[in-house]
Structures are given as structure tokens and as C-alpha cells.
Coordinates of C-alpha atoms and ligand atoms in Angstrom, one line a residue:
M1 CA 0.0 0.0 0.0
A2 CA 3.1 2.2 0.2
V3 CA 2.3 3.2 -3.4
F4 CA -0.4 5.4 -2.1
A5 CA 0.1 8.5 0.0
E6 CA -1.3 8.1 3.5
D7 CA -3.7 11.1 3.2
L8 CA -5.1 9.6 0.0
L9 CA -5.8 6.3 1.7
Q10 CA -7.4 8.2 4.6
A11 CA -9.6 10.1 2.2
A12 CA -10.7 6.8 0.7
E13 CA -11.6 5.4 4.1
A14 CA -13.6 8.4 5.1
A15 CA -15.4 8.3 1.7
E16 CA -16.4 4.7 2.3
I17 CA -18.0 5.6 5.7
E18 CA -19.7 8.6 4.1
I19 CA -21.3 6.6 1.3
E20 CA -22.6 3.7 3.4
S21 CA -26.3 4.8 3.3
A22 CA -26.2 5.6 -0.4
V23 CA -24.7 2.1 -1.0
N24 CA -27.5 0.5 1.0
Q25 CA -30.1 2.1 -1.2
L26 CA -28.2 1.0 -4.3
N27 CA -28.1 -2.6 -3.0
R28 CA -31.9 -2.6 -3.0
I29 CA -32.0 -1.6 -6.7
V30 CA -29.5 -4.3 -7.5
D31 CA -31.6 -6.9 -5.6
R32 CA -34.9 -6.0 -7.4
N33 CA -33.3 -5.9 -10.8
Q34 CA -31.6 -9.2 -10.2
W35 CA -34.9 -10.8 -9.4
K36 CA -36.6 -9.1 -12.3
V37 CA -34.0 -10.7 -14.7
I38 CA -34.3 -14.1 -13.0
E39 CA -38.1 -14.0 -13.3
A40 CA -37.9 -13.3 -17.0
F41 CA -35.5 -16.2 -17.5
Q42 CA -37.9 -18.5 -15.5
K43 CA -41.0 -17.3 -17.4
H44 CA -39.4 -18.3 -20.7
Q45 CA -37.9 -21.5 -19.3
V46 CA -34.4 -20.7 -20.4
S47 CA -32.4 -23.9 -20.6
D48 CA -28.9 -25.0 -21.5
F49 CA -29.8 -25.7 -25.1
H50 CA -30.7 -22.1 -25.7
F51 CA -27.1 -21.2 -25.3
A52 CA -25.9 -23.2 -28.3
G53 CA -25.6 -20.5 -30.9
S54 CA -26.4 -20.8 -34.6
T55 CA -24.9 -20.6 -38.1
G56 CA -25.9 -19.7 -41.6
Y57 CA -29.3 -18.0 -41.9
A58 CA -30.1 -19.2 -38.4
Y59 CA -33.8 -19.6 -39.0
N60 CA -35.7 -20.7 -35.9
D61 CA -32.7 -20.1 -33.6
R62 CA -34.7 -20.8 -30.4
G63 CA -31.9 -19.4 -28.2
R64 CA -32.0 -16.0 -30.0
E65 CA -35.8 -15.9 -30.0
V66 CA -36.1 -16.6 -26.3
L67 CA -33.3 -14.1 -25.6
E68 CA -35.4 -11.4 -27.2
L69 CA -38.5 -12.4 -25.3
V70 CA -36.5 -12.2 -22.1
Y71 CA -35.1 -8.8 -23.0
A72 CA -38.5 -7.5 -23.9
D73 CA -39.9 -8.6 -20.5
V74 CA -36.9 -7.1 -18.5
F75 CA -37.4 -3.8 -20.2
G76 CA -41.2 -3.9 -20.1
A77 CA -41.4 -3.7 -23.8
E78 CA -43.6 -5.6 -26.4
A79 CA -40.6 -6.8 -28.4
A80 CA -36.8 -6.7 -28.6
L81 CA -34.1 -7.1 -31.1
V82 CA -30.9 -8.3 -29.4
R83 CA -28.1 -9.0 -31.8
P84 CA -24.3 -9.4 -32.0
H85 CA -24.6 -7.8 -35.5
F86 CA -24.8 -4.4 -34.0
A87 CA -21.2 -3.1 -34.1
S88 CA -21.7 -0.4 -31.4
G89 CA -24.2 1.7 -29.6
T90 CA -24.1 4.2 -32.4
H91 CA -24.9 1.6 -35.0
T92 CA -27.8 0.3 -32.8
I93 CA -29.2 3.8 -32.4
C94 CA -28.7 4.5 -36.1
T95 CA -30.5 1.4 -37.0
A96 CA -33.5 2.3 -34.8
L97 CA -33.7 5.8 -36.2
F98 CA -33.4 4.7 -39.9
G99 CA -35.9 2.0 -39.2
V100 CA -38.7 4.4 -38.3
L101 CA -37.8 7.7 -40.1
R102 CA -38.7 8.3 -43.8
P103 CA -37.7 11.1 -46.2
G104 CA -39.6 14.2 -45.3
D105 CA -39.8 13.3 -41.6
E106 CA -38.1 15.3 -38.9
L107 CA -36.1 14.0 -35.9
L108 CA -36.2 16.3 -32.8
Y109 CA -33.8 15.9 -29.9
I110 CA -35.3 17.6 -26.8
T111 CA -32.3 17.0 -24.5
G112 CA -29.8 19.2 -26.3
R113 CA -26.9 18.2 -28.5
P114 CA -26.7 14.4 -28.7
Y115 CA -23.7 12.2 -28.0
D116 CA -20.8 13.1 -30.3
T117 CA -20.8 10.0 -32.5
L118 CA -24.5 10.7 -33.5
H119 CA -23.7 14.0 -35.1
K120 CA -22.6 12.3 -38.3
V121 CA -25.6 10.0 -38.2
V122 CA -27.8 13.1 -38.3
G123 CA -25.5 14.5 -40.9
K124 CA -26.0 17.5 -43.3
P125 CA -28.1 17.7 -46.4
G126 CA -26.1 16.5 -49.4
D127 CA -23.1 15.2 -47.3
G128 CA -23.1 12.1 -49.5
T129 CA -22.5 9.8 -46.5
G130 CA -26.0 8.2 -46.3
S131 CA -26.7 10.2 -43.1
L132 CA -30.3 10.9 -42.1
A133 CA -30.0 14.4 -43.6
D134 CA -28.6 12.9 -46.8
F135 CA -31.8 10.9 -47.1
G136 CA -34.0 14.0 -46.7
I137 CA -34.7 13.4 -43.0
S138 CA -34.5 16.8 -41.3
Y139 CA -33.2 17.4 -37.8
R140 CA -33.7 19.8 -35.0
E141 CA -32.6 20.0 -31.4
V142 CA -33.7 22.0 -28.5
A143 CA -30.9 23.0 -26.1
L144 CA -31.4 22.3 -22.4
T145 CA -32.1 25.3 -20.2
D146 CA -29.3 26.7 -18.1
D147 CA -30.3 24.5 -15.2
G148 CA -30.3 21.4 -17.3
K149 CA -34.0 21.0 -17.9
V150 CA -35.9 20.4 -21.1
D151 CA -36.9 23.8 -22.5
W152 CA -40.6 23.2 -23.1
D153 CA -41.4 26.6 -24.6
E154 CA -38.8 25.9 -27.3
V155 CA -40.0 22.2 -27.7
S156 CA -43.6 23.3 -28.3
L157 CA -42.3 25.7 -31.0
A158 CA -40.1 23.1 -32.6
V159 CA -42.7 20.3 -32.9
N160 CA -44.4 20.6 -36.3
S161 CA -46.3 18.5 -38.8
K162 CA -43.0 16.7 -39.9
T163 CA -41.9 15.7 -36.4
K164 CA -41.9 11.9 -36.4
V165 CA -39.5 11.0 -33.7
I166 CA -38.7 12.9 -30.5
A167 CA -35.4 11.7 -29.0
I168 CA -34.3 11.8 -25.4
Q169 CA -30.8 11.0 -24.3
R170 CA -30.9 9.6 -20.8
S171 CA -27.2 9.8 -19.9
R172 CA -25.1 13.0 -19.8
G173 CA -22.6 11.7 -22.3
Y174 CA -19.8 14.2 -22.5
D175 CA -21.8 17.0 -21.1
W176 CA -21.6 18.7 -17.7
R177 CA -25.4 18.3 -17.2
S178 CA -27.5 16.0 -15.1
S179 CA -28.7 12.8 -16.6
F180 CA -32.5 12.2 -16.9
T181 CA -34.1 9.7 -14.5
V182 CA -36.6 7.2 -15.7
S183 CA -39.4 9.1 -14.0
E184 CA -38.3 12.4 -15.7
I185 CA -38.4 10.5 -19.0
G186 CA -41.9 9.4 -18.2
E187 CA -42.9 13.0 -17.6
M188 CA -41.3 14.1 -20.8
T189 CA -43.0 11.3 -22.7
K190 CA -46.4 12.5 -21.4
K191 CA -45.8 16.1 -22.3
V192 CA -44.5 15.2 -25.8
K193 CA -47.5 13.1 -26.5
A194 CA -49.8 15.9 -25.4
L195 CA -48.0 18.2 -28.0
K196 CA -48.3 15.5 -30.7
A197 CA -50.1 12.3 -30.0
D198 CA -48.7 10.1 -32.8
V199 CA -45.0 11.0 -32.3
I200 CA -42.5 8.2 -31.6
V201 CA -40.6 8.7 -28.4
F202 CA -37.1 7.3 -28.8
V203 CA -34.7 7.0 -25.8
D204 CA -30.9 6.6 -26.1
N205 CA -30.6 4.3 -23.1
C206 CA -26.8 3.9 -23.2
Y207 CA -25.3 3.7 -19.7
G208 CA -28.7 3.8 -18.0
E209 CA -29.8 0.1 -17.9
F210 CA -30.3 -1.3 -14.4
T211 CA -29.2 1.8 -12.5
E212 CA -32.9 2.2 -11.6
E213 CA -35.7 -0.3 -11.0
L214 CA -37.6 0.8 -14.1
E215 CA -36.6 1.2 -17.7
P216 CA -37.9 3.8 -20.2
P217 CA -40.5 1.6 -21.9
Q218 CA -42.1 1.0 -18.5
V219 CA -42.9 4.7 -18.4
G220 CA -44.2 5.1 -21.9
A221 CA -41.2 5.4 -24.2
D222 CA -41.9 3.8 -27.6
L223 CA -38.4 2.7 -28.7
V224 CA -35.1 2.4 -26.8
A225 CA -31.7 1.3 -27.8
G226 CA -28.4 0.6 -26.1
S227 CA -25.1 -1.3 -26.4
L228 CA -24.2 -4.7 -25.1
I229 CA -20.7 -3.7 -24.3
K230 CA -22.1 -1.3 -21.8
N231 CA -24.6 -2.1 -18.9
P232 CA -26.9 -4.9 -20.2
G233 CA -24.0 -7.0 -21.4
G234 CA -22.8 -7.4 -17.8
G235 CA -19.2 -7.2 -18.9
I236 CA -19.6 -10.7 -20.5
A237 CA -21.3 -10.1 -23.8
E238 CA -18.6 -9.7 -26.4
T239 CA -20.4 -7.4 -28.8
G240 CA -23.8 -6.3 -29.9
G241 CA -26.7 -4.0 -29.1
Y242 CA -30.4 -4.1 -28.3
I243 CA -33.5 -2.3 -29.4
C244 CA -36.8 -2.7 -27.6
G245 CA -40.2 -1.1 -27.6
K246 CA -43.4 -1.3 -29.5
K247 CA -43.7 -4.4 -31.7
E248 CA -44.2 -2.7 -35.0
L249 CA -41.3 -0.3 -34.4
V250 CA -38.9 -3.0 -33.4
E251 CA -39.9 -4.9 -36.5
L252 CA -39.0 -1.8 -38.7
A253 CA -35.6 -1.6 -37.0
A254 CA -35.1 -5.3 -37.8
Y255 CA -35.9 -4.6 -41.4
R256 CA -33.3 -2.0 -41.4
L257 CA -30.7 -4.3 -39.7
T258 CA -31.2 -7.1 -42.2
A259 CA -33.6 -6.5 -45.1
P260 CA -37.2 -5.6 -45.5
G261 CA -39.4 -8.7 -45.3
I262 CA -36.7 -10.6 -43.5
G263 CA -36.1 -8.7 -40.3
G264 CA -35.3 -10.5 -37.2
E265 CA -36.0 -14.0 -38.6
V266 CA -32.4 -14.5 -39.6
G267 CA -29.1 -13.7 -38.0
A268 CA -26.5 -16.3 -36.9
M269 CA -25.5 -15.9 -33.3
L270 CA -22.4 -17.9 -33.8
G271 CA -21.0 -18.4 -30.3
T272 CA -22.3 -15.3 -28.7
T273 CA -25.6 -16.5 -27.2
R274 CA -24.4 -17.8 -23.9
G275 CA -22.4 -14.7 -23.2
I276 CA -25.3 -12.4 -23.9
Y277 CA -27.6 -14.4 -21.6
Q278 CA -25.1 -14.7 -18.9
G279 CA -24.2 -11.0 -19.3
L280 CA -27.9 -10.1 -18.8
F281 CA -28.0 -12.2 -15.7
M282 CA -24.9 -10.5 -14.3
A283 CA -25.8 -7.0 -15.4
P284 CA -27.8 -5.9 -12.3
H285 CA -24.9 -6.9 -10.0
T286 CA -22.1 -5.6 -12.2
V287 CA -23.9 -2.3 -12.8
G288 CA -24.3 -2.1 -9.0
Q289 CA -20.5 -2.6 -8.6
A290 CA -19.8 0.2 -11.1
V291 CA -22.3 2.6 -9.6
K292 CA -20.9 1.9 -6.1
G293 CA -17.5 2.8 -7.6
S294 CA -18.9 6.0 -9.0
I295 CA -20.4 7.0 -5.7
F296 CA -17.1 6.4 -4.0
A297 CA -15.2 8.3 -6.7
A298 CA -17.5 11.3 -6.3
S299 CA -16.9 11.3 -2.5
V300 CA -13.1 11.0 -2.8
F301 CA -12.7 13.6 -5.6
E302 CA -14.9 16.0 -3.7
R303 CA -12.7 15.5 -0.6
C304 CA -9.6 16.3 -2.7
G305 CA -11.2 19.6 -3.8
F306 CA -12.6 18.7 -7.2
Q307 CA -16.2 19.4 -8.4
T308 CA -18.1 16.3 -9.3
K309 CA -21.4 15.5 -11.2
P310 CA -23.3 13.7 -9.9
A311 CA -22.3 14.5 -6.3
W312 CA -21.9 11.3 -4.2
N313 CA -25.3 11.7 -2.7
D314 CA -27.2 12.7 -5.8
M315 CA -29.8 10.3 -7.3
R316 CA -28.2 8.3 -10.2
T317 CA -29.6 7.1 -13.5
D318 CA -26.4 6.1 -15.3
L319 CA -22.8 5.0 -14.8
I320 CA -21.0 8.1 -15.7
Q321 CA -19.1 10.1 -13.1
A322 CA -17.9 13.5 -14.3
V323 CA -15.1 15.3 -12.5
S324 CA -14.1 18.8 -13.2
F325 CA -10.4 19.6 -13.3
D326 CA -8.4 22.8 -13.6
G327 CA -6.6 22.1 -16.9
P328 CA -5.4 19.5 -19.3
E329 CA -2.5 18.3 -17.0
H330 CA -5.0 17.1 -14.3
L331 CA -7.2 15.6 -17.0
I332 CA -4.4 13.6 -18.5
A333 CA -3.1 12.5 -15.1
F334 CA -6.6 11.3 -14.2
V335 CA -7.0 9.2 -17.3
Q336 CA -3.4 7.8 -17.2
G337 CA -3.9 7.0 -13.5
I338 CA -7.0 5.0 -14.1
Q339 CA -5.1 3.1 -16.8
R340 CA -2.3 2.3 -14.3
A341 CA -4.8 0.4 -12.1
A342 CA -6.0 -1.9 -14.9
A343 CA -5.4 -5.7 -15.0
V344 CA -5.1 -5.5 -18.8
D345 CA -2.8 -3.1 -20.5
S346 CA -1.6 -1.3 -17.4
H347 CA 1.8 -0.8 -19.0
V348 CA 0.5 1.4 -21.8
V349 CA 0.2 5.1 -21.4
P350 CA -2.9 6.7 -23.0
E351 CA -2.4 9.8 -25.1
P352 CA -4.9 12.2 -26.6
W353 CA -5.9 11.2 -30.2
D354 CA -8.4 12.1 -32.9
M355 CA -10.9 9.3 -32.6
P356 CA -13.3 8.6 -35.4
G357 CA -16.7 10.2 -34.8
Y358 CA -15.4 12.6 -32.2
E359 CA -14.8 16.3 -32.8
H360 CA -12.0 17.0 -30.3
P361 CA -8.9 14.9 -29.4
V362 CA -10.0 12.4 -26.8
I363 CA -7.9 10.6 -24.2
M364 CA -9.2 7.3 -23.0
A365 CA -8.2 4.8 -20.4
A366 CA -9.4 1.4 -21.2
G367 CA -7.6 -1.6 -19.8
T368 CA -10.5 -3.9 -20.7
F369 CA -11.2 -7.5 -21.5
I370 CA -13.7 -6.4 -24.1
Q371 CA -12.2 -3.7 -26.4
G372 CA -13.8 -0.4 -25.5
G373 CA -16.2 -2.1 -23.1
S374 CA -17.3 0.6 -20.8
L375 CA -19.1 -1.4 -18.1
E376 CA -15.4 -2.1 -17.4
L377 CA -13.5 0.6 -15.6
S378 CA -12.7 3.2 -18.2
A379 CA -12.2 6.9 -18.4
D380 CA -12.5 9.4 -21.2
A381 CA -11.9 13.0 -21.6
P382 CA -12.2 15.2 -24.7
I383 CA -9.3 17.7 -24.4
R384 CA -11.3 20.9 -24.4
A385 CA -12.2 23.5 -21.8
P386 CA -13.7 23.2 -19.2
Y387 CA -11.6 20.0 -18.7
I388 CA -14.0 17.5 -17.5
G389 CA -13.0 13.9 -17.1
Y390 CA -15.6 11.2 -17.3
M391 CA -15.2 7.8 -15.7
Q392 CA -17.5 4.9 -15.8
G393 CA -17.8 1.2 -15.1
G394 CA -15.8 -1.3 -13.1
L395 CA -16.5 -5.0 -13.0
T396 CA -15.6 -5.0 -9.4
Y397 CA -15.9 -2.2 -6.9
S398 CA -12.4 -2.8 -5.5
H399 CA -11.0 -2.2 -9.0
V400 CA -12.7 1.2 -9.2
K401 CA -11.4 2.1 -5.7
Y402 CA -7.8 1.5 -6.8
G403 CA -8.4 3.2 -10.1
V404 CA -9.5 6.4 -8.3
L405 CA -6.5 6.1 -5.9
K406 CA -4.1 5.7 -8.8
A407 CA -5.6 8.7 -10.5
L408 CA -5.1 10.8 -7.4
Q409 CA -1.6 9.4 -6.8
T410 CA -0.6 10.2 -10.4
M411 CA -1.6 13.8 -9.8
R412 CA 0.3 13.8 -6.6
D413 CA 3.4 12.4 -8.3
R414 CA 3.2 15.2 -10.8
N415 CA 2.8 17.9 -8.2
L416 CA -0.7 18.6 -9.3
L417 CA -2.4 17.8 -6.0
Ligands
PLP1 C1 -21.8 5.2 -25.7 C2 -23.0 6.0 -26.0 C3 -23.4 6.1 -27.4 C4 -22.7 5.4 -28.5 O1 -22.3 4.1 -28.3 P1 -20.9 3.6 -29.0 O2 -20.9 2.2 -28.6 O3 -19.8 4.4 -28.3 O4 -21.1 3.8 -30.4 C5 -24.5 6.8 -27.6 N1 -25.1 7.5 -26.7 C6 -24.7 7.5 -25.4 C7 -25.5 8.3 -24.4 C8 -23.6 6.7 -25.0 O5 -23.2 6.7 -23.8

């Protein structure tokens, strides 16, 4: 333990005492979600043979079909599409949007600028990339108010006869704002439907799954999507994404993923099925470990004089812990410190780079078993003022604890703390 300064270890100990009641509350969410998942497995009589995987067209792959029934139940949706063929969260969200939008329609984001990688999915008219705009699907967004709420005056002005999909991003992403809780998403859905009854409410659910007892379809969202290398994959699913919601909308997304008329009836799972099932089983627990780690991180960073969002005792609805630093040196030390605590690739030193889909250089710590898997302890920071570092994940709480200590110790070693 001599690798950590005594005062940093003391801060960690004090933090663990401080967060005890928040952790008890979290444990109740974990318990309920664990049972919700088990009940869905039991209802559909999941058995060993469902894990076998499939090849070729994979017609009648019972394991895949039951997996999607289980997902639909867990998310409180009519149907689900859960596939290893989704290459990333962005691809999954893109598939859902292209599935339901048609030329002449408009997409309206009511939670401000969406996650960076989606900007190119939205695109610009005539950009020649096959973006939404390139296909004649227009786009608007309404910025959040200064206190991070939906600007309803602007939203009611923005909704028009072309508005087909209203999108909500649950998690803060790379933004210094609060994330939206499931109950807030329920309120938003009600208000949006009052403005235009037939609009489709889409939720980018990335990083949110299992942090609360309910999921967006259970409060009225029509279509939600997320990544299997984040929360619902439990750190075990090797790749993929899920879309769930109203049956006819999920079917349209499936037509887009494969081909019209074919949809979800095909799609070889190869050897991924067992991992996706087991990951879903593990997800409530593992998300709990990660969230506990985030609560701890907030408490310790606050003790060391940094501003955090959420604060340790704020309500949480996603994995992301944002920490605000004074400049790029702290940010880089933070990310490099997290990397130094990894079991995988601790010997590499992350540096800022121009990552595809992102508009600023980004530095990322990701010593992960699944490449880029961010239910595993990882940290990212776009190198831009106001120098906010984002950390998320942790398959075990203890790993997060040492990641945070390494980050602080790295700052200390560089005379930044
Ligand atoms: C991660 C994320 C995405 C995109 O997922 P990728 O797997 O990185 O493509 C989209 N939206 C939010 C809120 C995310 O957190």
C-alpha cells in the first residue's frame, strides 16, 4: 500500500464511511433488478440448449428468439431485437432511427446536443454519406435550459407536422449536465404526446440500464436502444446491441438491420448467445459494482477539492461520473492513473488522439477485456475546456477504488495535488 500516500488512503476510508447509506439504497435496486431478470428467465424457461448459438441464416434459432423475449420482459417492452450484429451503440441507435424515419420526416432531440458519435448519423443535407439528412430526414434539437432541464417553450415551438421522432438521451454523455431519471423520462413522454399524439418517443438508453428499477419503456417510451458492451452485457457479452419497444417499431428496426421482409427472422448468433444471456444475468450486479464505484469516486474527488457530477449523494440514473479539473494536465493524469490500475494493458500510457466520430482529441483509459467495453472501468476526456474527465464502469468495486486512488496518486506524483 506504500504506493499510495497516507492522506489519500485516509480520504478513501472516510469516503467509504460517508457513502454507506447511499450504497445500501443502491443494493436494494440491485436486488430488485436481479430478481426481475431471473423472473424473465424463468418465465421463458431458459435452458442449457438455448445457449448453443447458430450458423448460416439461423432460421428458428430458439436461443435467439427466447433471448429477445427475455429482454422484452426485462425492459417492459412488447418486443426486442438483441443481436451481436450491432457493431456499437451508435450503430444500434442509427438502425433504430433509420428503421422508423422516412424522407420528409423530422427528428427532434429535446435533450440538447446528442452524444458526439451521433452528429454524423444526423449529418448534413447533401453530405453524401448516407446520413439521415442525406436521405432527406431533417433534424432539430432544443438545447437544455441553463439549469439542465428540457426547454418546453422551445420544444412546443419546434414540434411541427413533420416531427416523427422525439429523441431523449438519458445519460449525460460528454456533457456537464445531469442525466435524466426514468421518472423524468416518463414525464417528458407524457408532455411530448400531449403536443403531438402520434409522435414516436425514442430513448438513447446507453449507460442507463439497471441503474434504476424501471426502464424507459415502462414509463411510456416507444423505442429504446443501447449497447451490449455497456450495462446490459454485464461485462460478459462480447459485442452487440439491443433495441426494444413497440412491436411494429422493433420490426421496422429489424428490417433495417437485415432486409425488408426478412427482419429478425435471420441472423446467426455464432458463439455469442451464452455470453449475452449470462451477461444479462450478471448485469444488475455488475452495474451495481460500477455505480458503487462512481459514488465512491465522487466522494473522494470532492474530498480532494474537485467538483463532481453527480455528487456522491445525488440520485443516479447512469454509470457516468464526471469530475471537473483545472486544466489538461490534471485531466491527462486522471486518465493515465485509471489506466495504471488496470489488470489489462496497465503498461500502456494513453495519449490524446483524434478518434473517429469525435470532434476533439480524446484521451481514454481502457484496460478492458472487451475492447472499449465501458461497463469495465474506463475513463475518457475530450481535451477541451472546461476540462471535465468522465469515468465509468468497473466490473468490481475494488478495482474502481484502486483506479481512483491511482488517478489521485498520479496527480500527486506530478505535483498537481
Ligand atoms: C456510448 C454512447 C453512445 C454510442 O455508443 P458507442 O458504442 O460508443 O457507439 C450513444 N449515446 C450515449 C449516451 C452513449 O453513452
